[in-house]
Coordinates of C-alpha atoms in Angstrom, one line a residue:
P1 CA 102.9 63.8 43.1
S2 CA 102.4 67.6 42.5
T3 CA 105.9 68.6 43.6
R4 CA 108.3 69.9 41.0
I5 CA 110.9 67.3 41.8
M6 CA 108.7 64.5 40.6
P7 CA 110.0 64.5 37.0
S8 CA 113.5 64.0 38.3
V9 CA 112.3 61.2 40.7
G10 CA 110.5 59.5 37.8
F11 CA 113.6 59.7 35.6
K12 CA 115.8 58.2 38.3
A13 CA 113.3 55.4 38.9
G14 CA 113.5 54.7 35.1
E15 CA 117.3 54.5 35.3
I16 CA 117.0 52.0 38.2
L17 CA 114.6 49.9 36.2
V18 CA 117.0 49.8 33.3
A19 CA 119.8 48.7 35.6
K20 CA 117.4 45.9 36.9
G21 CA 116.6 44.8 33.3
E22 CA 113.0 45.8 33.5
L23 CA 113.0 47.7 30.2
Q24 CA 109.3 47.9 29.6
K25 CA 108.6 49.4 33.0
A26 CA 111.5 51.8 32.5
A27 CA 110.0 52.9 29.2
E28 CA 106.7 53.6 31.0
R29 CA 108.5 55.7 33.6
F30 CA 110.3 57.8 31.0
S31 CA 107.1 58.2 29.0
K32 CA 105.3 59.5 32.2
V33 CA 108.1 62.0 32.7
R34 CA 107.5 63.4 29.2
E35 CA 103.7 63.6 29.9
N36 CA 104.2 65.2 33.3
P37 CA 103.0 68.9 33.2
L38 CA 105.6 69.8 35.8
A39 CA 108.5 68.5 33.6
G40 CA 110.6 71.2 32.0
P41 CA 112.0 71.0 28.5
D42 CA 115.3 69.5 29.7
D43 CA 113.4 66.8 31.7
K44 CA 111.4 65.9 28.7
D45 CA 114.5 65.8 26.4
K46 CA 116.3 63.5 28.9
A47 CA 113.3 61.2 29.0
M48 CA 113.1 61.1 25.2
F49 CA 116.8 60.3 24.9
A50 CA 116.4 57.6 27.5
L51 CA 113.5 56.1 25.4
A52 CA 115.7 56.3 22.3
E53 CA 118.5 54.5 24.2
L54 CA 116.0 51.7 25.2
D55 CA 115.1 51.2 21.5
Y56 CA 118.9 51.1 20.7
F57 CA 119.6 48.6 23.5
Q58 CA 116.9 46.3 22.1
G59 CA 118.0 46.6 18.4
S60 CA 115.1 48.8 17.3
F61 CA 117.3 51.2 15.5
D62 CA 114.7 52.8 13.2
S63 CA 112.5 53.6 16.2
A64 CA 115.6 55.0 18.0
L65 CA 116.4 57.2 15.0
V66 CA 112.9 58.7 15.0
K67 CA 113.2 59.7 18.6
L68 CA 116.7 61.1 18.1
K69 CA 115.5 63.2 15.1
V70 CA 112.9 64.8 17.3
L71 CA 115.6 65.7 19.8
L72 CA 117.8 67.1 17.1
S73 CA 115.2 69.5 16.0
N74 CA 116.5 71.7 18.8
L75 CA 120.3 71.7 18.6
S76 CA 120.6 74.1 21.5
A77 CA 119.1 71.5 23.9
D78 CA 121.5 70.1 26.6
I79 CA 121.0 66.5 25.3
A80 CA 121.6 67.4 21.6
N81 CA 125.3 66.4 21.5
D82 CA 124.5 62.9 23.0
A83 CA 121.6 62.5 20.6
L84 CA 123.8 63.4 17.7
M85 CA 126.6 61.0 18.7
L86 CA 124.1 58.1 19.1
Q87 CA 122.4 58.9 15.8
E88 CA 125.6 59.0 13.9
F89 CA 126.8 55.7 15.5
I90 CA 123.6 53.9 14.5
K91 CA 123.7 55.3 11.0
E92 CA 127.4 54.3 10.6
H93 CA 126.9 50.7 11.5
R94 CA 123.3 49.6 11.0
T95 CA 123.7 49.1 7.2
G96 CA 127.2 47.5 7.0
N97 CA 127.0 45.3 10.1
P98 CA 123.5 45.3 11.7
L99 CA 124.2 42.2 13.7
G100 CA 127.4 43.6 15.1
L101 CA 125.6 46.8 16.0
K102 CA 123.0 44.8 17.9
E103 CA 125.7 43.0 19.8
Y104 CA 127.5 46.2 20.6
A105 CA 124.2 47.7 21.9
R106 CA 123.6 44.6 24.0
A107 CA 127.0 45.1 25.5
E108 CA 126.3 48.7 26.3
L109 CA 123.1 47.6 28.1
L110 CA 125.0 45.1 30.1
E111 CA 127.5 47.8 31.0
R112 CA 124.7 50.0 32.1
Q113 CA 123.5 47.1 34.3
R114 CA 127.0 46.9 35.9
K115 CA 127.5 43.4 34.3
L116 CA 131.0 44.4 33.1
S117 CA 132.5 41.0 32.6
E118 CA 129.4 39.9 30.6
A119 CA 129.6 43.0 28.4
K120 CA 133.3 42.3 27.8
V121 CA 132.6 38.8 26.6
V122 CA 129.9 40.0 24.2
L123 CA 132.3 42.5 22.7
E124 CA 135.2 40.1 22.4
Q125 CA 132.9 37.7 20.5
L126 CA 131.8 40.7 18.3
I127 CA 135.4 41.6 17.6
A128 CA 136.3 38.0 16.7
N129 CA 133.3 37.8 14.3
S130 CA 133.6 41.2 12.7
R131 CA 137.2 41.5 11.7
N132 CA 136.6 43.7 8.7
S133 CA 134.0 45.9 10.2
P134 CA 134.6 49.5 11.4
I135 CA 132.7 48.6 14.6
V136 CA 135.7 46.5 15.7
D137 CA 137.5 49.8 16.6
D138 CA 134.6 50.8 18.8
G139 CA 134.6 47.4 20.3
L140 CA 138.2 47.5 21.2
L141 CA 138.0 50.9 22.8
K142 CA 135.0 49.8 24.8
V143 CA 136.7 46.6 25.9
G144 CA 139.7 48.7 27.1
R145 CA 137.3 50.9 29.2
L146 CA 135.6 47.8 30.6
E147 CA 138.9 46.3 31.6
T148 CA 139.8 49.5 33.3
K149 CA 136.6 49.6 35.2
I150 CA 137.0 45.9 36.2
G151 CA 140.5 46.8 37.5
D152 CA 142.5 44.8 34.9
V153 CA 144.4 47.9 33.8
R154 CA 147.4 46.0 32.4
R155 CA 145.1 44.1 30.0
A156 CA 143.4 47.4 29.1
L157 CA 146.8 48.8 28.1
S158 CA 147.3 45.9 25.7
T159 CA 143.8 46.4 24.3
Y160 CA 144.5 50.0 23.6
E161 CA 147.8 49.2 22.0
K162 CA 146.1 46.6 19.8
L163 CA 143.7 49.2 18.6
I164 CA 146.5 51.6 17.7
V165 CA 148.7 49.0 16.1
E166 CA 146.2 46.8 14.2
H167 CA 143.9 49.6 13.1
P168 CA 146.1 52.3 11.6
E169 CA 143.1 54.0 9.9
S170 CA 140.9 54.2 13.0
I171 CA 139.7 57.6 14.1
L172 CA 139.7 56.3 17.7
R173 CA 143.5 55.9 18.0
D174 CA 144.0 59.2 19.7
K175 CA 141.3 58.3 22.3
A176 CA 143.1 55.0 22.9
Q177 CA 146.4 56.9 23.3
L178 CA 144.9 59.3 25.8
S179 CA 143.5 56.3 27.7
I180 CA 146.9 54.8 27.9
G181 CA 148.2 58.0 29.5
E182 CA 145.3 58.1 31.9
I183 CA 146.0 54.5 33.1
Y184 CA 149.7 55.3 33.8
E185 CA 148.7 58.6 35.5
Y186 CA 145.7 57.7 37.6
Y187 CA 145.9 53.9 38.1
L188 CA 149.5 52.9 38.0
K189 CA 151.0 56.2 39.2
E190 CA 153.8 56.0 36.7
N191 CA 154.2 59.6 35.9
Q192 CA 157.0 59.3 33.4
K193 CA 155.2 56.7 31.3
A194 CA 152.1 58.9 31.5
I195 CA 154.1 61.9 30.2
S196 CA 155.5 59.7 27.4
A197 CA 152.0 58.5 26.4
Y198 CA 150.7 62.1 26.3
Q199 CA 153.7 63.2 24.3
T200 CA 153.1 60.4 21.8
L201 CA 149.5 61.7 21.4
L202 CA 150.9 65.2 20.6
E203 CA 153.4 63.8 18.1
N204 CA 151.3 61.2 16.3
Y205 CA 147.9 62.9 16.3
P206 CA 148.4 66.6 15.5
N207 CA 144.7 67.1 14.7
S208 CA 143.4 65.4 17.8
L209 CA 140.7 67.2 19.9
F210 CA 142.7 66.0 22.9
L211 CA 145.9 68.0 22.3
D212 CA 145.2 70.8 24.8
E213 CA 144.2 68.3 27.5
A214 CA 147.4 66.3 26.8
R215 CA 149.6 69.4 27.1
K216 CA 147.9 70.4 30.3
R217 CA 148.4 67.0 31.8
I218 CA 152.1 66.9 30.8
R219 CA 152.7 70.3 32.5
R220 CA 150.9 69.2 35.6
L221 CA 152.9 65.9 35.8
R222 CA 156.1 67.8 35.3
G223 CA 155.2 70.2 38.1
D224 CA 155.2 73.2 35.8
V225 CA 153.4 76.3 37.1
L226 CA 149.9 76.3 35.4

């Protein structure tokens, strides 16, 4: 118990308990990591973020935001970017569609537990019941990723296309377009279609953060000297 690796062991044990659905025991593990005098700042930050995630998974959004605010008091921390993304996601959706956010969080917990098909069903119901909510875009993107993990990549392509076509104002369209290219490149091994998908990203989303990555992938697929 006095070895310096114990905080990492405790954190991993907490992750296993989350995967098993034993969330209270997981919270106790993560709390012990934070209390461990051998834990460094990064260990304690990771444990705090894991506790915030547990609140999020269970729909306790106010409690999650309190923990995330603590983490964001140090923006140089390794976990700060993840904390900021989760904070903004909660803030964006908890007022306009709190029930939808709870369902999305439940789907993310199911995904963490490797219950991919169950997570997909939850998200499909969320999408059907929240047609005018911005969380539908996130739901479609997540469904596409789940379908890819499950191995149903053709259906994932259709899901990404649906997001792009039916939600022209979505800020996630470039991510969906990149994902289309990735499916053609890595799963279907159809290089020309992958190149075309990446070119579409370059043409249709000139302000995307993924432009440099798309260009690099096009050059690689063409066999250009990098």
